[in-house]
PDB file of C-alpha atoms in Angstrom:
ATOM      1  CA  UNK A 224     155.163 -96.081  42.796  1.00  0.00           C
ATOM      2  CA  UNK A 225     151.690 -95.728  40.887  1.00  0.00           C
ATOM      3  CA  UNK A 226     150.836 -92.225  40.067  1.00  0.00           C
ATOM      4  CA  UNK A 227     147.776 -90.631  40.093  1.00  0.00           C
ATOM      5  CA  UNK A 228     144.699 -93.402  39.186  1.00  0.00           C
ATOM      6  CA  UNK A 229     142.008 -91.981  37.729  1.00  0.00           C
ATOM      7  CA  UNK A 230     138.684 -93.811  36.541  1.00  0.00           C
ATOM      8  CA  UNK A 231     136.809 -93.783  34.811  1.00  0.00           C
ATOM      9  CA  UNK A 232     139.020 -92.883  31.968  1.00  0.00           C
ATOM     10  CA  UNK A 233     135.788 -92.285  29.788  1.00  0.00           C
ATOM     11  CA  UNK A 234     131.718 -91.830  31.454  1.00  0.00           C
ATOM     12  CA  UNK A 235     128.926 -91.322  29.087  1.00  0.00           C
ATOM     13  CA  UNK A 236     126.176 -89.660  30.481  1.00  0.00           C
ATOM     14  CA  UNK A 237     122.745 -88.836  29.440  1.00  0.00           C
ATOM     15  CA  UNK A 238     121.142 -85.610  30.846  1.00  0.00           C
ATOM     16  CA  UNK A 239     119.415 -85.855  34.678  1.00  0.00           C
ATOM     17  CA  UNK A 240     121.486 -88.578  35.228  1.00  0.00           C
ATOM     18  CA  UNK A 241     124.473 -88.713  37.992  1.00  0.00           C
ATOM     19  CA  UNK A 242     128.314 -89.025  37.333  1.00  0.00           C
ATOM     20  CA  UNK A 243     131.269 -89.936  39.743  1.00  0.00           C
ATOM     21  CA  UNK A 244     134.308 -89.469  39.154  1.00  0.00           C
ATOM     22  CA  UNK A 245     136.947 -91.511  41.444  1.00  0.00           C
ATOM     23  CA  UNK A 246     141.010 -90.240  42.123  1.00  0.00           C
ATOM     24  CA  UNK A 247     143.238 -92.461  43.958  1.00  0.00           C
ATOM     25  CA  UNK A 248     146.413 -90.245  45.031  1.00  0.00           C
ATOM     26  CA  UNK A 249     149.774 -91.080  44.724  1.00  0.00           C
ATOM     27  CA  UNK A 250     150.924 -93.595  47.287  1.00  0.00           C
ATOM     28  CA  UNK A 251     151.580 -91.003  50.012  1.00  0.00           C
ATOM     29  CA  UNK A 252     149.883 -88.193  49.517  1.00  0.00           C
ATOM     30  CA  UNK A 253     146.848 -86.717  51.078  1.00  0.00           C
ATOM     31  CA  UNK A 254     146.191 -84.034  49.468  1.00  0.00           C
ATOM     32  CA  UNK A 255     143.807 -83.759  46.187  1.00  0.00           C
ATOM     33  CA  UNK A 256     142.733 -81.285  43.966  1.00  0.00           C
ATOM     34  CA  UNK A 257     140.418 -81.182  40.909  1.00  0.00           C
ATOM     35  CA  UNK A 258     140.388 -79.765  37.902  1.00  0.00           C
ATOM     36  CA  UNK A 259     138.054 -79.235  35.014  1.00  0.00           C
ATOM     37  CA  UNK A 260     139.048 -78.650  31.426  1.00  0.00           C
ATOM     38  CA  UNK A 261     136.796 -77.573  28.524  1.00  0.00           C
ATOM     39  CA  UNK A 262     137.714 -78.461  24.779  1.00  0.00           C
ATOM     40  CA  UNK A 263     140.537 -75.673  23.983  1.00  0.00           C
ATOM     41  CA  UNK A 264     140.864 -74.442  26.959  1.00  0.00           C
ATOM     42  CA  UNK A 265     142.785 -74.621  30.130  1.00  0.00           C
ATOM     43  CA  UNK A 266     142.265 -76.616  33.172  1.00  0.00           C
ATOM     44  CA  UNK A 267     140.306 -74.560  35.718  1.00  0.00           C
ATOM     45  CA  UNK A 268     140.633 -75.154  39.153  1.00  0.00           C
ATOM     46  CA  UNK A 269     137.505 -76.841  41.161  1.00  0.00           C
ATOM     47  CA  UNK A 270     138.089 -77.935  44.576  1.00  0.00           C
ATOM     48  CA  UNK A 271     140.937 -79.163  47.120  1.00  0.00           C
ATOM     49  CA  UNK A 272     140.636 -81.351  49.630  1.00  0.00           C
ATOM     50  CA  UNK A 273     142.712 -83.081  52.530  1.00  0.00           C
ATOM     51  CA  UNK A 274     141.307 -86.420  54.209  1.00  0.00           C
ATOM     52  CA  UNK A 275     138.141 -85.570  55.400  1.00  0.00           C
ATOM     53  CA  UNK A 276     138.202 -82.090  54.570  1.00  0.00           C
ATOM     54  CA  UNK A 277     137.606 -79.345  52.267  1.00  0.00           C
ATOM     55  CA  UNK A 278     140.074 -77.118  52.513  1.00  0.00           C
ATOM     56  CA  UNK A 279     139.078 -74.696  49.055  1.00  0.00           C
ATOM     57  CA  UNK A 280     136.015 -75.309  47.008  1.00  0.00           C
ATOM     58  CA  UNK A 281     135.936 -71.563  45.363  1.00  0.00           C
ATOM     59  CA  UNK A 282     136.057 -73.384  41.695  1.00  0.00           C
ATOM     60  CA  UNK A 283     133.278 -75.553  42.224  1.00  0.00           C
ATOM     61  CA  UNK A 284     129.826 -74.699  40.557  1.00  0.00           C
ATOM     62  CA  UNK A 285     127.484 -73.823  43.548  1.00  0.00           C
ATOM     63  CA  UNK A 286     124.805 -76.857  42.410  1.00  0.00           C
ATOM     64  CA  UNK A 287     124.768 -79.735  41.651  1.00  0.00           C
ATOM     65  CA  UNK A 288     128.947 -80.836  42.299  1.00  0.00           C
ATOM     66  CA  UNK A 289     130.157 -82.369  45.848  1.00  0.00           C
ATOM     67  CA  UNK A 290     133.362 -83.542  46.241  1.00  0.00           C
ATOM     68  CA  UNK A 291     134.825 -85.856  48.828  1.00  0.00           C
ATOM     69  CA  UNK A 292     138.244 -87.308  50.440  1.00  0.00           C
ATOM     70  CA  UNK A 293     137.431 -90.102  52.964  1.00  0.00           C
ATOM     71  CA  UNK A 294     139.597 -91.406  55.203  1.00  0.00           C
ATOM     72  CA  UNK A 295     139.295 -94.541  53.604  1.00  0.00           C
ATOM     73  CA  UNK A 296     138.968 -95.006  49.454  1.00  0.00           C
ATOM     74  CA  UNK A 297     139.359 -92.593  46.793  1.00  0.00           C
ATOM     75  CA  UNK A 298     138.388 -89.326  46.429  1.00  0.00           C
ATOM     76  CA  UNK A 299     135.295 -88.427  44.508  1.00  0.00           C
ATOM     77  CA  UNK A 300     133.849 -86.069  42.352  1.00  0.00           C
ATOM     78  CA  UNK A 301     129.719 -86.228  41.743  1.00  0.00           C
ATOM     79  CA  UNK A 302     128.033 -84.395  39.750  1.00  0.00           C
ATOM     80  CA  UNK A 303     124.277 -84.870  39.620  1.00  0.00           C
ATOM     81  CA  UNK A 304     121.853 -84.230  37.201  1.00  0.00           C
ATOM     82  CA  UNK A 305     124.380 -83.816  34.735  1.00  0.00           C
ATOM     83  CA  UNK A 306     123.610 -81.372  31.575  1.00  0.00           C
ATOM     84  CA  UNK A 307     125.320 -80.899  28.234  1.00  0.00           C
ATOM     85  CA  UNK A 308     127.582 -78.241  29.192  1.00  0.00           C
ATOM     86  CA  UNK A 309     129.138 -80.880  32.441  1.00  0.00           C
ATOM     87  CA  UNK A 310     130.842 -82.358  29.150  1.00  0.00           C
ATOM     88  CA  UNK A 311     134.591 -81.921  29.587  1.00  0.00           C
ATOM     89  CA  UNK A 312     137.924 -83.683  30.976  1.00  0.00           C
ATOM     90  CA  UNK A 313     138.200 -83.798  34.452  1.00  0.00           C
ATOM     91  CA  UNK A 314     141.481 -84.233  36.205  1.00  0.00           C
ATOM     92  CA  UNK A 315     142.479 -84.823  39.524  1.00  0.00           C
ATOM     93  CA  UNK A 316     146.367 -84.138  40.993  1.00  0.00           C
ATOM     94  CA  UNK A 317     147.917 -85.102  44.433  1.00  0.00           C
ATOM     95  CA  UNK A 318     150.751 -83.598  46.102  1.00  0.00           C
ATOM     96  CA  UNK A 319     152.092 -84.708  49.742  1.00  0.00           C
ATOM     97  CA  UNK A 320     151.373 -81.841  51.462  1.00  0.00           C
ATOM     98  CA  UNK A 321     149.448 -78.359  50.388  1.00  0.00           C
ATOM     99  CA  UNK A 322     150.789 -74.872  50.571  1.00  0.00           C
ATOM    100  CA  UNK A 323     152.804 -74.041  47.754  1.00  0.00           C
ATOM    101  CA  UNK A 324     156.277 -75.731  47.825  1.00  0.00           C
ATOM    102  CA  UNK A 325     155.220 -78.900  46.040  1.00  0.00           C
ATOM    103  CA  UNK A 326     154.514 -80.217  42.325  1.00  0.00           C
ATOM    104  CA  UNK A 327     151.342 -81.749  41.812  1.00  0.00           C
ATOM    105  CA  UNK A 328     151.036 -84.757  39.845  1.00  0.00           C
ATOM    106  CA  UNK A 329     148.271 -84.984  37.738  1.00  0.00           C
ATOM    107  CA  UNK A 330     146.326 -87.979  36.831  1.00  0.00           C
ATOM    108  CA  UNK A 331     145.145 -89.278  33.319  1.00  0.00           C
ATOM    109  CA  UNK A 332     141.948 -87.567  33.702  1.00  0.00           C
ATOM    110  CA  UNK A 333     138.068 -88.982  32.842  1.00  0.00           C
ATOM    111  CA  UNK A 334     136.843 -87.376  29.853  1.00  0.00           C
ATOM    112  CA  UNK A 335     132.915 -87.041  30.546  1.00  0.00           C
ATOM    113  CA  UNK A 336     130.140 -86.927  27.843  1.00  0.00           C
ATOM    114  CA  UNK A 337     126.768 -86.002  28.724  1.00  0.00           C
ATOM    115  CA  UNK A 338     124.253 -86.706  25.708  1.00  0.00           C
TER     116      UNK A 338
ATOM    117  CA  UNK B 718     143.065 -62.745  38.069  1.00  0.00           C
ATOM    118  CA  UNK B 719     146.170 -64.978  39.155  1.00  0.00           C
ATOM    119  CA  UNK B 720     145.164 -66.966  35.564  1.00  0.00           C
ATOM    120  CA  UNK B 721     148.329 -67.416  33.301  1.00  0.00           C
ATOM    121  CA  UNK B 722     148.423 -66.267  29.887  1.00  0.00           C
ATOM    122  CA  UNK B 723     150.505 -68.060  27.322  1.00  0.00           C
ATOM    123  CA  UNK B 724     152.175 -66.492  24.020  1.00  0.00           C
ATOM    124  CA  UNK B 725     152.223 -67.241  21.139  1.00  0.00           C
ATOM    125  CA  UNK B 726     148.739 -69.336  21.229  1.00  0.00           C
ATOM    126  CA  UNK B 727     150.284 -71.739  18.970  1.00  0.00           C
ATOM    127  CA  UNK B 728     154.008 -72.088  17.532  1.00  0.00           C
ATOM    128  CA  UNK B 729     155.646 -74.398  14.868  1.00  0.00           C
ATOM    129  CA  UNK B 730     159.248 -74.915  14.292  1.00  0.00           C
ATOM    130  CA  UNK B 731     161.974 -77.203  12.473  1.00  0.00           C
ATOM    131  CA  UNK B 732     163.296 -80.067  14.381  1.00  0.00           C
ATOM    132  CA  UNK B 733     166.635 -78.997  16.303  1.00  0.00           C
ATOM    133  CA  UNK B 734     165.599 -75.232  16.615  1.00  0.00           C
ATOM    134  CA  UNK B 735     164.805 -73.749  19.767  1.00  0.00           C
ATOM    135  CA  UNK B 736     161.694 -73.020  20.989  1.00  0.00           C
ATOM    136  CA  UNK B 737     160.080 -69.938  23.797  1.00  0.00           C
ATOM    137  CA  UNK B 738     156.655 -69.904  25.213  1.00  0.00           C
ATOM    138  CA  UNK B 739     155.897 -66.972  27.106  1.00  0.00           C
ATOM    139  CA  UNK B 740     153.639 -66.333  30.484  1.00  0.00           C
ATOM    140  CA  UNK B 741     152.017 -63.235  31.841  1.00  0.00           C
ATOM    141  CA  UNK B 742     150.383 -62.878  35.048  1.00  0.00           C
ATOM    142  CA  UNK B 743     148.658 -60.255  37.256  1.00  0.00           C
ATOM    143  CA  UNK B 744     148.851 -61.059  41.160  1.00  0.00           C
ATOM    144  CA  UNK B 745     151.744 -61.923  43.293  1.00  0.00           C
ATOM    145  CA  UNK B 746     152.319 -65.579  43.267  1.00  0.00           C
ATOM    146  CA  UNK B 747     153.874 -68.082  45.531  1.00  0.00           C
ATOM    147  CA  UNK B 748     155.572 -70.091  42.244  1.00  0.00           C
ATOM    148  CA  UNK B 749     154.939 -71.082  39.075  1.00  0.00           C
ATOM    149  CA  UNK B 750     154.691 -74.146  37.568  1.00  0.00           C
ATOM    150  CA  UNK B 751     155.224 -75.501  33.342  1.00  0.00           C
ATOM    151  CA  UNK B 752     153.503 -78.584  32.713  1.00  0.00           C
ATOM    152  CA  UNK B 753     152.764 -80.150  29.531  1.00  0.00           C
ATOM    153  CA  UNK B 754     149.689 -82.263  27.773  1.00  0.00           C
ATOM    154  CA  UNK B 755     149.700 -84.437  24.798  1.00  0.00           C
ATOM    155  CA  UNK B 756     146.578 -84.720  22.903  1.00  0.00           C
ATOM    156  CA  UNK B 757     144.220 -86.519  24.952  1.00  0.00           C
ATOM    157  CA  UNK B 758     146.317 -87.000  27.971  1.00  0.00           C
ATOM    158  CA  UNK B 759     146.624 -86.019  31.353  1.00  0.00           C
ATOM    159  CA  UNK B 760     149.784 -83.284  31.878  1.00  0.00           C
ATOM    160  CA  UNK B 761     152.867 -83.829  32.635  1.00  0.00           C
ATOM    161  CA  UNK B 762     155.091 -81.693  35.292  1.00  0.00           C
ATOM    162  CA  UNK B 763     157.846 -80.268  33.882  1.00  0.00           C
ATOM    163  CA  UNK B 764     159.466 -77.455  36.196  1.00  0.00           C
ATOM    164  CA  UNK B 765     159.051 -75.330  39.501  1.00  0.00           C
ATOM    165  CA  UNK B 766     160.294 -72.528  40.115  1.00  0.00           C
ATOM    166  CA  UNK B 767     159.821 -70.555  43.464  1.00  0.00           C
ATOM    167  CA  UNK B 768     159.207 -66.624  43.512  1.00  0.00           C
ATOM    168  CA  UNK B 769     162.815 -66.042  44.690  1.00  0.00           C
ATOM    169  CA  UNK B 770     164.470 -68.039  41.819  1.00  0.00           C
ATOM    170  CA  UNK B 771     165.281 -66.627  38.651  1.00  0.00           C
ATOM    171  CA  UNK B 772     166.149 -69.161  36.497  1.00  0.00           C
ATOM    172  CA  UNK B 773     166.238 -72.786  36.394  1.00  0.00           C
ATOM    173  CA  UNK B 774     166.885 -76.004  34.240  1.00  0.00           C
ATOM    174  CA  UNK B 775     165.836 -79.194  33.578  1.00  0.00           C
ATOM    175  CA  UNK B 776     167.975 -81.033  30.525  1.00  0.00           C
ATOM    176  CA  UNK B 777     166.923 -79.380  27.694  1.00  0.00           C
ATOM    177  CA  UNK B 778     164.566 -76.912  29.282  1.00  0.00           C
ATOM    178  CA  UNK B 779     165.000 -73.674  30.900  1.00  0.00           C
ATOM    179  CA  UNK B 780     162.334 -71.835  32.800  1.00  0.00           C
ATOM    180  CA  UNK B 781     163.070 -67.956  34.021  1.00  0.00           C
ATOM    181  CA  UNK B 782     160.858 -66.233  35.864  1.00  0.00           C
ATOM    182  CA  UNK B 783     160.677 -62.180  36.993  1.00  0.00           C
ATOM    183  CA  UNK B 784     158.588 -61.394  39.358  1.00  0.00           C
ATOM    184  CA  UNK B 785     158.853 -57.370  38.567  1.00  0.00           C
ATOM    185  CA  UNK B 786     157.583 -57.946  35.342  1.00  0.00           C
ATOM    186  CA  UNK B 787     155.411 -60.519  36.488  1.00  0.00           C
ATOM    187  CA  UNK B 788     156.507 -62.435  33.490  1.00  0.00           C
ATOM    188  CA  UNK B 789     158.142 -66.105  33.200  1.00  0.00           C
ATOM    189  CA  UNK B 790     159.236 -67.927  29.751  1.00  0.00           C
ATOM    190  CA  UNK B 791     159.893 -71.703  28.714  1.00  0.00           C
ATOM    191  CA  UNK B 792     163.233 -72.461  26.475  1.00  0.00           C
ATOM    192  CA  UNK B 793     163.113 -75.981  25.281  1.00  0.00           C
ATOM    193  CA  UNK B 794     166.802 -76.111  23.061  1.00  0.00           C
ATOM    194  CA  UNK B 795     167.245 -78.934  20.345  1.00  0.00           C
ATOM    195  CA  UNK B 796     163.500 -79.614  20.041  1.00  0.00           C
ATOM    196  CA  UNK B 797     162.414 -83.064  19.291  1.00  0.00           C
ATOM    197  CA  UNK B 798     158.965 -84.003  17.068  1.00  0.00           C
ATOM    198  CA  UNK B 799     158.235 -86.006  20.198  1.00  0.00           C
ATOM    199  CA  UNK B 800     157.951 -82.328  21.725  1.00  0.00           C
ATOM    200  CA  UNK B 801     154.813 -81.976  20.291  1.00  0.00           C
ATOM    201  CA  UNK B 802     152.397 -80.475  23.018  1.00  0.00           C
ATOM    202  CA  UNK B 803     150.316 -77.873  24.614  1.00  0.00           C
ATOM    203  CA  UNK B 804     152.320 -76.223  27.684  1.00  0.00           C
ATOM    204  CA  UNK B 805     150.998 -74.559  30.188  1.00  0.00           C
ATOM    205  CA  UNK B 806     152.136 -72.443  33.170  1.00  0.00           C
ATOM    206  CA  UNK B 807     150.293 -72.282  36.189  1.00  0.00           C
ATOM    207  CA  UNK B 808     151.066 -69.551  38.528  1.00  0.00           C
ATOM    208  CA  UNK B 809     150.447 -70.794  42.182  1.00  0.00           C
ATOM    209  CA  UNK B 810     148.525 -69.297  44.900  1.00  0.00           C
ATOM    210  CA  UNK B 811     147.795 -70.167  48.297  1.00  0.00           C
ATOM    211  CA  UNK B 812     146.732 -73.823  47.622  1.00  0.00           C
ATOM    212  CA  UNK B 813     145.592 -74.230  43.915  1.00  0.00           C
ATOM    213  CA  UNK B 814     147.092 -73.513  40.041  1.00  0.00           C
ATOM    214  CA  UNK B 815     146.108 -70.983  37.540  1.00  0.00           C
ATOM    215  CA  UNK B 816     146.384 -72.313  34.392  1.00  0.00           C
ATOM    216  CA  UNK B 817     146.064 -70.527  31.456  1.00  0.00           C
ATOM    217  CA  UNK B 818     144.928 -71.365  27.628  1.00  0.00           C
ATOM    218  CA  UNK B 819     148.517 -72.921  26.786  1.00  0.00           C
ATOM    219  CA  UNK B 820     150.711 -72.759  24.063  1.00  0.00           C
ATOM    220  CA  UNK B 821     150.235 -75.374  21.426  1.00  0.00           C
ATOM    221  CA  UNK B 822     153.980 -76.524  19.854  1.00  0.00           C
ATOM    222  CA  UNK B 823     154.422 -78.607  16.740  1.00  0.00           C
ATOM    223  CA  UNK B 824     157.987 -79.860  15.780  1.00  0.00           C
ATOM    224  CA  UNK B 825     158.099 -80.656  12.560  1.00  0.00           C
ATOM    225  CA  UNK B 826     160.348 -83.549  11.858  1.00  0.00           C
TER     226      UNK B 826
END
């Protein structure tokens, strides 16, 4: 069973342009979340999402980031008109349902770099 | 905020000795969760435990948790240079994880 795919592993961006950022679950689960981490710092919490659906999105920044979950594909993360501060790891996890009585499993992450 | 807070920052200890992260929080959570990261990588999971359990174990690591104190610690016995890490907990709300700056642990071989 393949965990959590992640990729890019590594995006270089320069500013203005776009990034997206592309989680496959784990085989069997539908439910993603998204995380950011800064250098140093701990991973902060962006968005979670079902197929189809946002179900939380109180961590993302109000412009410029969309996420989505189709019913089809992976889930993705865009960020456009990317700016020096975007720069960080960003990691997605899966779990097999939400609510709280689950682990999530947390992918390898894509390490973004906006020059 | 339901963020965790890890102590000490950073630790380093001899190869076989025991080593005990700490983990503050300030809202009523659901559970908490340890995970750990390697240097570059994505994090591991390494233990749940629920708001009604007290303690649990995993091999060599043992995870407590009071919920009066709102206050949880991580025991990892006989530690290992391939220990090496940042751990985290991650108190859990509703739907997402709180993770806090983590604690970074060096065994020294």
């Amino acid at each position: 069973n393949a965990g959590v795919m992640q990729n890019p592993r590594h995006l270089v961006r320069r500013r203005g342009q776009e990034a997206r950022l592309r989680c496959s679950p784990m085989k069997g689960h539908s439910h993603v979340y998204w995380y950011r981490q800064l250098p140093e710092e701990g991973l902060k919490f962006m968005v979670y999402l079902q197929k189809e659906n946002i179900i939380d999105e109180s961590g993302m920044p109000k412009e410029r980031f969309s996420a989505e979950f189709p019913k089809e594909g992976p889930s993705i993360l865009r960020i456009q008109q990317v700016v020096r501060g975007d720069s960080a790891a960003y990691f997605c996890a899966s779990s097999p349902t939400g609510g709280t009585a689950y682990e999530q499993y947390f992918g390898p992450g894509t390490r973004l770099t906006v020059t | 905020s339901q963020q965790g807070e890890e102590d000490p920052q950073a630790l380093s200890i001899q190869e076989g000795e025991n080593a005990t992260m700490n983990c503050s929080y300030k809202t009523s959570i659901n559970n908490l969760q340890w995970y750990r990261q390697n240097s570059g990588r994505g994090l591991v999971h390494l233990i749940l435990i629920r708001s009604n359990e007290r303690e649990k174990h995993s091999g060599r690591l043992r995870v407590t948790l009071d919920t009066s104190k709102k206050s949880s610690s991580l025991l990892i016995t006989a530690s290992r240079a391939a220990d090496t890490a940042s751990y985290f907990c991650a108190p859990q709300g509703a739907n997402n994880l709180f993770f806090g700056t983590g604690t970074r642990l060096t065994v020294i071989p």
